[in-house]
PDB file of C-alpha atoms in Angstrom:
ATOM      1  CA  UNK F  26     125.025 152.979  53.695  1.00 45.00           C
ATOM      2  CA  UNK F  27     128.035 154.673  53.026  1.00 47.00           C
ATOM      3  CA  UNK F  28     130.209 151.682  50.402  1.00 49.00           C
ATOM      4  CA  UNK F  29     133.762 152.822  50.593  1.00 51.00           C
ATOM      5  CA  UNK F  30     134.580 149.377  48.271  1.00 53.00           C
ATOM      6  CA  UNK F  31     137.001 147.851  50.282  1.00 54.00           C
ATOM      7  CA  UNK F  32     138.569 144.456  49.285  1.00 75.00           C
ATOM      8  CA  UNK F  33     137.732 142.219  52.001  1.00 89.00           C
ATOM      9  CA  UNK F  34     135.080 142.742  54.449  1.00 93.00           C
ATOM     10  CA  UNK F  35     133.899 141.696  57.997  1.00 92.00           C
ATOM     11  CA  UNK F  36     131.334 140.315  59.537  1.00 94.00           C
ATOM     12  CA  UNK F  37     130.719 140.980  63.514  1.00 93.00           C
ATOM     13  CA  UNK F  38     128.439 139.077  64.691  1.00 95.00           C
ATOM     14  CA  UNK F  39     126.198 139.729  68.356  1.00 95.00           C
ATOM     15  CA  UNK F  40     126.529 135.634  70.040  1.00 94.00           C
ATOM     16  CA  UNK F  41     126.559 135.346  73.539  1.00 92.00           C
ATOM     17  CA  UNK F  42     128.963 132.301  73.634  1.00 90.00           C
ATOM     18  CA  UNK F  43     128.439 132.880  77.474  1.00 90.00           C
ATOM     19  CA  UNK F  44     124.662 131.514  77.860  1.00 91.00           C
ATOM     20  CA  UNK F  45     124.249 130.935  73.789  1.00 91.00           C
ATOM     21  CA  UNK F  46     123.714 128.160  71.649  1.00 92.00           C
ATOM     22  CA  UNK F  47     123.304 127.729  67.501  1.00 92.00           C
ATOM     23  CA  UNK F  48     119.387 126.521  67.164  1.00 90.00           C
ATOM     24  CA  UNK F  49     119.709 123.555  64.911  1.00 90.00           C
ATOM     25  CA  UNK F  50     117.801 124.436  61.619  1.00 91.00           C
ATOM     26  CA  UNK F  51     117.679 128.235  61.277  1.00 88.00           C
ATOM     27  CA  UNK F  52     121.529 128.857  63.233  1.00 89.00           C
ATOM     28  CA  UNK F  53     119.519 131.726  64.879  1.00 90.00           C
ATOM     29  CA  UNK F  54     121.324 131.882  69.093  1.00 91.00           C
ATOM     30  CA  UNK F  55     119.067 130.441  71.750  1.00 91.00           C
ATOM     31  CA  UNK F  56     119.275 130.291  75.748  1.00 91.00           C
ATOM     32  CA  UNK F  57     121.558 127.271  76.969  1.00 90.00           C
ATOM     33  CA  UNK F  58     119.200 125.818  79.569  1.00 90.00           C
ATOM     34  CA  UNK F  59     121.658 123.825  81.111  1.00 89.00           C
ATOM     35  CA  UNK F  60     123.921 126.579  82.229  1.00 88.00           C
ATOM     36  CA  UNK F  61     121.617 129.640  83.168  1.00 88.00           C
ATOM     37  CA  UNK F  62     118.184 131.020  83.247  1.00 88.00           C
ATOM     38  CA  UNK F  63     116.127 131.182  80.340  1.00 90.00           C
ATOM     39  CA  UNK F  64     114.252 134.395  81.540  1.00 90.00           C
ATOM     40  CA  UNK F  65     116.706 136.355  83.264  1.00 91.00           C
ATOM     41  CA  UNK F  66     119.009 135.476  80.224  1.00 91.00           C
ATOM     42  CA  UNK F  67     116.338 136.615  77.721  1.00 93.00           C
ATOM     43  CA  UNK F  68     116.473 140.282  78.941  1.00 93.00           C
ATOM     44  CA  UNK F  69     120.584 139.869  79.626  1.00 94.00           C
ATOM     45  CA  UNK F  70     120.153 138.586  75.723  1.00 94.00           C
ATOM     46  CA  UNK F  71     117.781 141.663  74.927  1.00 94.00           C
ATOM     47  CA  UNK F  72     119.577 144.042  76.961  1.00 94.00           C
ATOM     48  CA  UNK F  73     123.311 143.218  75.232  1.00 94.00           C
ATOM     49  CA  UNK F  74     121.884 143.072  71.809  1.00 95.00           C
ATOM     50  CA  UNK F  75     120.672 146.576  72.073  1.00 94.00           C
ATOM     51  CA  UNK F  76     124.012 147.782  73.236  1.00 92.00           C
ATOM     52  CA  UNK F  77     126.265 145.819  69.768  1.00 94.00           C
ATOM     53  CA  UNK F  78     122.938 147.609  67.540  1.00 94.00           C
ATOM     54  CA  UNK F  79     123.667 150.843  69.489  1.00 92.00           C
ATOM     55  CA  UNK F  80     127.899 150.624  68.950  1.00 91.00           C
ATOM     56  CA  UNK F  81     127.429 150.039  65.357  1.00 93.00           C
ATOM     57  CA  UNK F  82     124.718 153.051  65.085  1.00 92.00           C
ATOM     58  CA  UNK F  83     127.119 155.456  66.880  1.00 91.00           C
ATOM     59  CA  UNK F  84     130.976 154.167  64.587  1.00 92.00           C
ATOM     60  CA  UNK F  85     128.385 155.113  61.371  1.00 93.00           C
ATOM     61  CA  UNK F  86     127.593 158.196  62.857  1.00 91.00           C
ATOM     62  CA  UNK F  87     131.065 159.509  63.771  1.00 92.00           C
ATOM     63  CA  UNK F  88     132.913 161.101  60.724  1.00 91.00           C
ATOM     64  CA  UNK F  89     135.020 158.931  58.882  1.00 92.00           C
ATOM     65  CA  UNK F  90     138.379 158.816  60.260  1.00 94.00           C
ATOM     66  CA  UNK F  91     141.006 156.777  58.294  1.00 93.00           C
ATOM     67  CA  UNK F  92     142.001 155.591  62.437  1.00 95.00           C
ATOM     68  CA  UNK F  93     138.963 154.194  63.173  1.00 96.00           C
ATOM     69  CA  UNK F  94     137.332 151.415  62.862  1.00 94.00           C
ATOM     70  CA  UNK F  95     133.624 151.927  59.715  1.00 93.00           C
ATOM     71  CA  UNK F  96     130.505 150.580  59.949  1.00 94.00           C
ATOM     72  CA  UNK F  97     129.615 149.524  56.888  1.00 93.00           C
ATOM     73  CA  UNK F  98     127.074 148.531  56.991  1.00 94.00           C
ATOM     74  CA  UNK F  99     124.569 147.149  59.346  1.00 94.00           C
ATOM     75  CA  UNK F 100     121.604 144.977  59.663  1.00 95.00           C
ATOM     76  CA  UNK F 101     119.458 141.906  61.622  1.00 94.00           C
ATOM     77  CA  UNK F 102     118.606 138.274  60.850  1.00 94.00           C
ATOM     78  CA  UNK F 103     118.697 134.135  62.597  1.00 92.00           C
ATOM     79  CA  UNK F 104     117.264 136.824  65.098  1.00 92.00           C
ATOM     80  CA  UNK F 105     120.461 138.589  65.871  1.00 94.00           C
ATOM     81  CA  UNK F 106     122.707 141.279  64.430  1.00 96.00           C
ATOM     82  CA  UNK F 107     125.096 142.258  62.509  1.00 96.00           C
ATOM     83  CA  UNK F 108     127.244 144.922  61.163  1.00 94.00           C
ATOM     84  CA  UNK F 109     129.385 144.851  58.589  1.00 95.00           C
ATOM     85  CA  UNK F 110     133.403 146.505  58.090  1.00 93.00           C
ATOM     86  CA  UNK F 111     136.495 146.607  56.534  1.00 91.00           C
ATOM     87  CA  UNK F 112     138.445 142.975  57.209  1.00 91.00           C
ATOM     88  CA  UNK F 113     142.046 143.884  58.313  1.00 86.00           C
ATOM     89  CA  UNK F 114     144.521 141.852  57.188  1.00 83.00           C
ATOM     90  CA  UNK F 115     147.491 142.920  60.263  1.00 82.00           C
ATOM     91  CA  UNK F 116     147.318 141.474  63.936  1.00 86.00           C
ATOM     92  CA  UNK F 117     146.845 143.541  66.458  1.00 88.00           C
ATOM     93  CA  UNK F 118     148.588 144.930  68.697  1.00 88.00           C
ATOM     94  CA  UNK F 119     149.110 142.630  71.312  1.00 85.00           C
ATOM     95  CA  UNK F 120     151.710 140.525  68.184  1.00 83.00           C
ATOM     96  CA  UNK F 121     153.616 143.545  67.532  1.00 79.00           C
ATOM     97  CA  UNK F 122     154.518 144.807  72.136  1.00 81.00           C
ATOM     98  CA  UNK F 123     156.828 141.381  71.760  1.00 85.00           C
ATOM     99  CA  UNK F 124     159.215 143.496  69.368  1.00 83.00           C
ATOM    100  CA  UNK F 125     161.037 146.398  70.767  1.00 86.00           C
ATOM    101  CA  UNK F 126     160.140 149.672  69.546  1.00 84.00           C
ATOM    102  CA  UNK F 127     162.433 153.240  69.968  1.00 89.00           C
ATOM    103  CA  UNK F 128     160.350 156.385  71.715  1.00 91.00           C
ATOM    104  CA  UNK F 129     160.420 157.611  68.811  1.00 93.00           C
ATOM    105  CA  UNK F 130     159.014 154.920  66.666  1.00 88.00           C
ATOM    106  CA  UNK F 131     156.140 154.091  69.799  1.00 87.00           C
ATOM    107  CA  UNK F 132     155.419 157.800  69.494  1.00 91.00           C
ATOM    108  CA  UNK F 133     154.600 157.759  65.844  1.00 91.00           C
ATOM    109  CA  UNK F 134     153.007 154.845  64.955  1.00 89.00           C
ATOM    110  CA  UNK F 135     150.506 155.617  68.163  1.00 91.00           C
ATOM    111  CA  UNK F 136     150.022 159.455  67.840  1.00 95.00           C
ATOM    112  CA  UNK F 137     147.028 158.636  65.065  1.00 96.00           C
ATOM    113  CA  UNK F 138     145.520 156.615  67.534  1.00 96.00           C
ATOM    114  CA  UNK F 139     146.441 159.975  70.751  1.00 95.00           C
ATOM    115  CA  UNK F 140     144.569 162.395  68.013  1.00 96.00           C
ATOM    116  CA  UNK F 141     141.649 160.510  66.812  1.00 96.00           C
ATOM    117  CA  UNK F 142     140.326 159.335  71.216  1.00 96.00           C
ATOM    118  CA  UNK F 143     141.210 163.320  71.565  1.00 96.00           C
ATOM    119  CA  UNK F 144     138.796 164.752  68.734  1.00 95.00           C
ATOM    120  CA  UNK F 145     136.146 161.699  69.918  1.00 95.00           C
ATOM    121  CA  UNK F 146     136.780 163.503  73.124  1.00 94.00           C
ATOM    122  CA  UNK F 147     136.350 166.646  72.229  1.00 94.00           C
ATOM    123  CA  UNK F 148     134.075 167.294  69.401  1.00 92.00           C
ATOM    124  CA  UNK F 149     132.290 163.797  69.833  1.00 92.00           C
ATOM    125  CA  UNK F 150     132.184 163.515  73.664  1.00 94.00           C
ATOM    126  CA  UNK F 151     133.046 160.374  73.670  1.00 94.00           C
ATOM    127  CA  UNK F 152     135.535 157.975  75.293  1.00 94.00           C
ATOM    128  CA  UNK F 153     136.286 155.051  73.962  1.00 94.00           C
ATOM    129  CA  UNK F 154     136.954 153.033  77.976  1.00 94.00           C
ATOM    130  CA  UNK F 155     138.612 149.681  76.147  1.00 94.00           C
ATOM    131  CA  UNK F 156     142.006 151.065  74.720  1.00 94.00           C
ATOM    132  CA  UNK F 157     143.832 148.010  75.119  1.00 93.00           C
ATOM    133  CA  UNK F 158     146.488 146.122  72.831  1.00 91.00           C
ATOM    134  CA  UNK F 159     143.126 143.273  71.626  1.00 92.00           C
ATOM    135  CA  UNK F 160     141.615 146.245  70.059  1.00 94.00           C
ATOM    136  CA  UNK F 161     144.236 147.921  67.910  1.00 95.00           C
ATOM    137  CA  UNK F 162     144.683 146.745  64.583  1.00 93.00           C
ATOM    138  CA  UNK F 163     147.409 147.108  61.958  1.00 90.00           C
ATOM    139  CA  UNK F 164     146.355 147.440  58.601  1.00 87.00           C
ATOM    140  CA  UNK F 165     148.752 146.146  56.085  1.00 84.00           C
ATOM    141  CA  UNK F 166     150.912 148.726  55.708  1.00 85.00           C
ATOM    142  CA  UNK F 167     151.315 148.455  58.825  1.00 84.00           C
ATOM    143  CA  UNK F 168     148.925 151.922  59.856  1.00 89.00           C
ATOM    144  CA  UNK F 169     146.498 151.768  63.417  1.00 93.00           C
ATOM    145  CA  UNK F 170     142.874 151.034  63.333  1.00 95.00           C
ATOM    146  CA  UNK F 171     140.899 151.532  67.058  1.00 96.00           C
ATOM    147  CA  UNK F 172     137.595 149.135  66.769  1.00 93.00           C
ATOM    148  CA  UNK F 173     135.311 147.924  69.427  1.00 92.00           C
ATOM    149  CA  UNK F 174     133.523 150.158  71.023  1.00 92.00           C
ATOM    150  CA  UNK F 175     131.064 148.091  72.545  1.00 89.00           C
ATOM    151  CA  UNK F 176     131.585 149.832  75.991  1.00 90.00           C
ATOM    152  CA  UNK F 177     132.077 153.614  74.267  1.00 91.00           C
ATOM    153  CA  UNK F 178     130.096 156.016  76.400  1.00 90.00           C
ATOM    154  CA  UNK F 179     128.691 159.834  75.728  1.00 88.00           C
ATOM    155  CA  UNK F 180     130.202 162.522  77.722  1.00 86.00           C
ATOM    156  CA  UNK F 181     126.830 164.054  79.633  1.00 77.00           C
ATOM    157  CA  UNK F 182     127.620 167.149  81.826  1.00 64.00           C
ATOM    158  CA  UNK F 183     124.949 165.973  84.672  1.00 51.00           C
ATOM    159  CA  UNK F 184     125.890 161.689  85.020  1.00 49.00           C
ATOM    160  CA  UNK F 185     129.113 160.248  86.062  1.00 49.00           C
ATOM    161  CA  UNK F 186     130.804 158.737  83.715  1.00 47.00           C
ATOM    162  CA  UNK F 187     130.264 155.419  86.230  1.00 50.00           C
ATOM    163  CA  UNK F 188     128.446 154.536  89.109  1.00 53.00           C
ATOM    164  CA  UNK F 189     130.401 153.865  92.253  1.00 49.00           C
ATOM    165  CA  UNK F 190     131.332 150.106  92.071  1.00 53.00           C
ATOM    166  CA  UNK F 191     131.261 149.496  89.073  1.00 56.00           C
ATOM    167  CA  UNK F 192     133.975 147.484  86.308  1.00 56.00           C
ATOM    168  CA  UNK F 193     134.244 148.713  82.158  1.00 56.00           C
ATOM    169  CA  UNK F 194     136.654 147.275  80.049  1.00 60.00           C
ATOM    170  CA  UNK F 195     137.957 144.381  79.913  1.00 60.00           C
ATOM    171  CA  UNK F 196     141.128 142.753  80.612  1.00 56.00           C
ATOM    172  CA  UNK F 197     144.265 143.479  79.241  1.00 55.00           C
TER     173      UNK F 197
END
């Protein structure tokens, strides 16, 4: 893994709160049998865990861009997966949208994210699919970083991006 030696790190853990609890001894995720069907959600857990690992591996394959979250390491422990990235001290874009911003200031601010998205699409055939204020973070120097590539998709010529009736992304 790349090690640029940032001052602070963040660790993202795969842990689906909607149907898991922590094991009281080793803290690994366990399916909450009081809320969901264990057999069904064991399969869901494994599928979602693989998607999480795929997200981290995808981010590790991208060339370094200062406006794209960087994954420094990926590892498994306690029956789940984690990835390590730089910690961004600033707020997310939602916090900043509470302040008025002129059109020129907005273009200057968002241009690097737009250029990044164009590069990801044109050079790597990758579409983020979940760009929203909560997924754009500010560094202390007020530059932007695009995060959360959990539903990013490689574009292929023979398969559509989504199937009819399929919902992707999250409410902004």
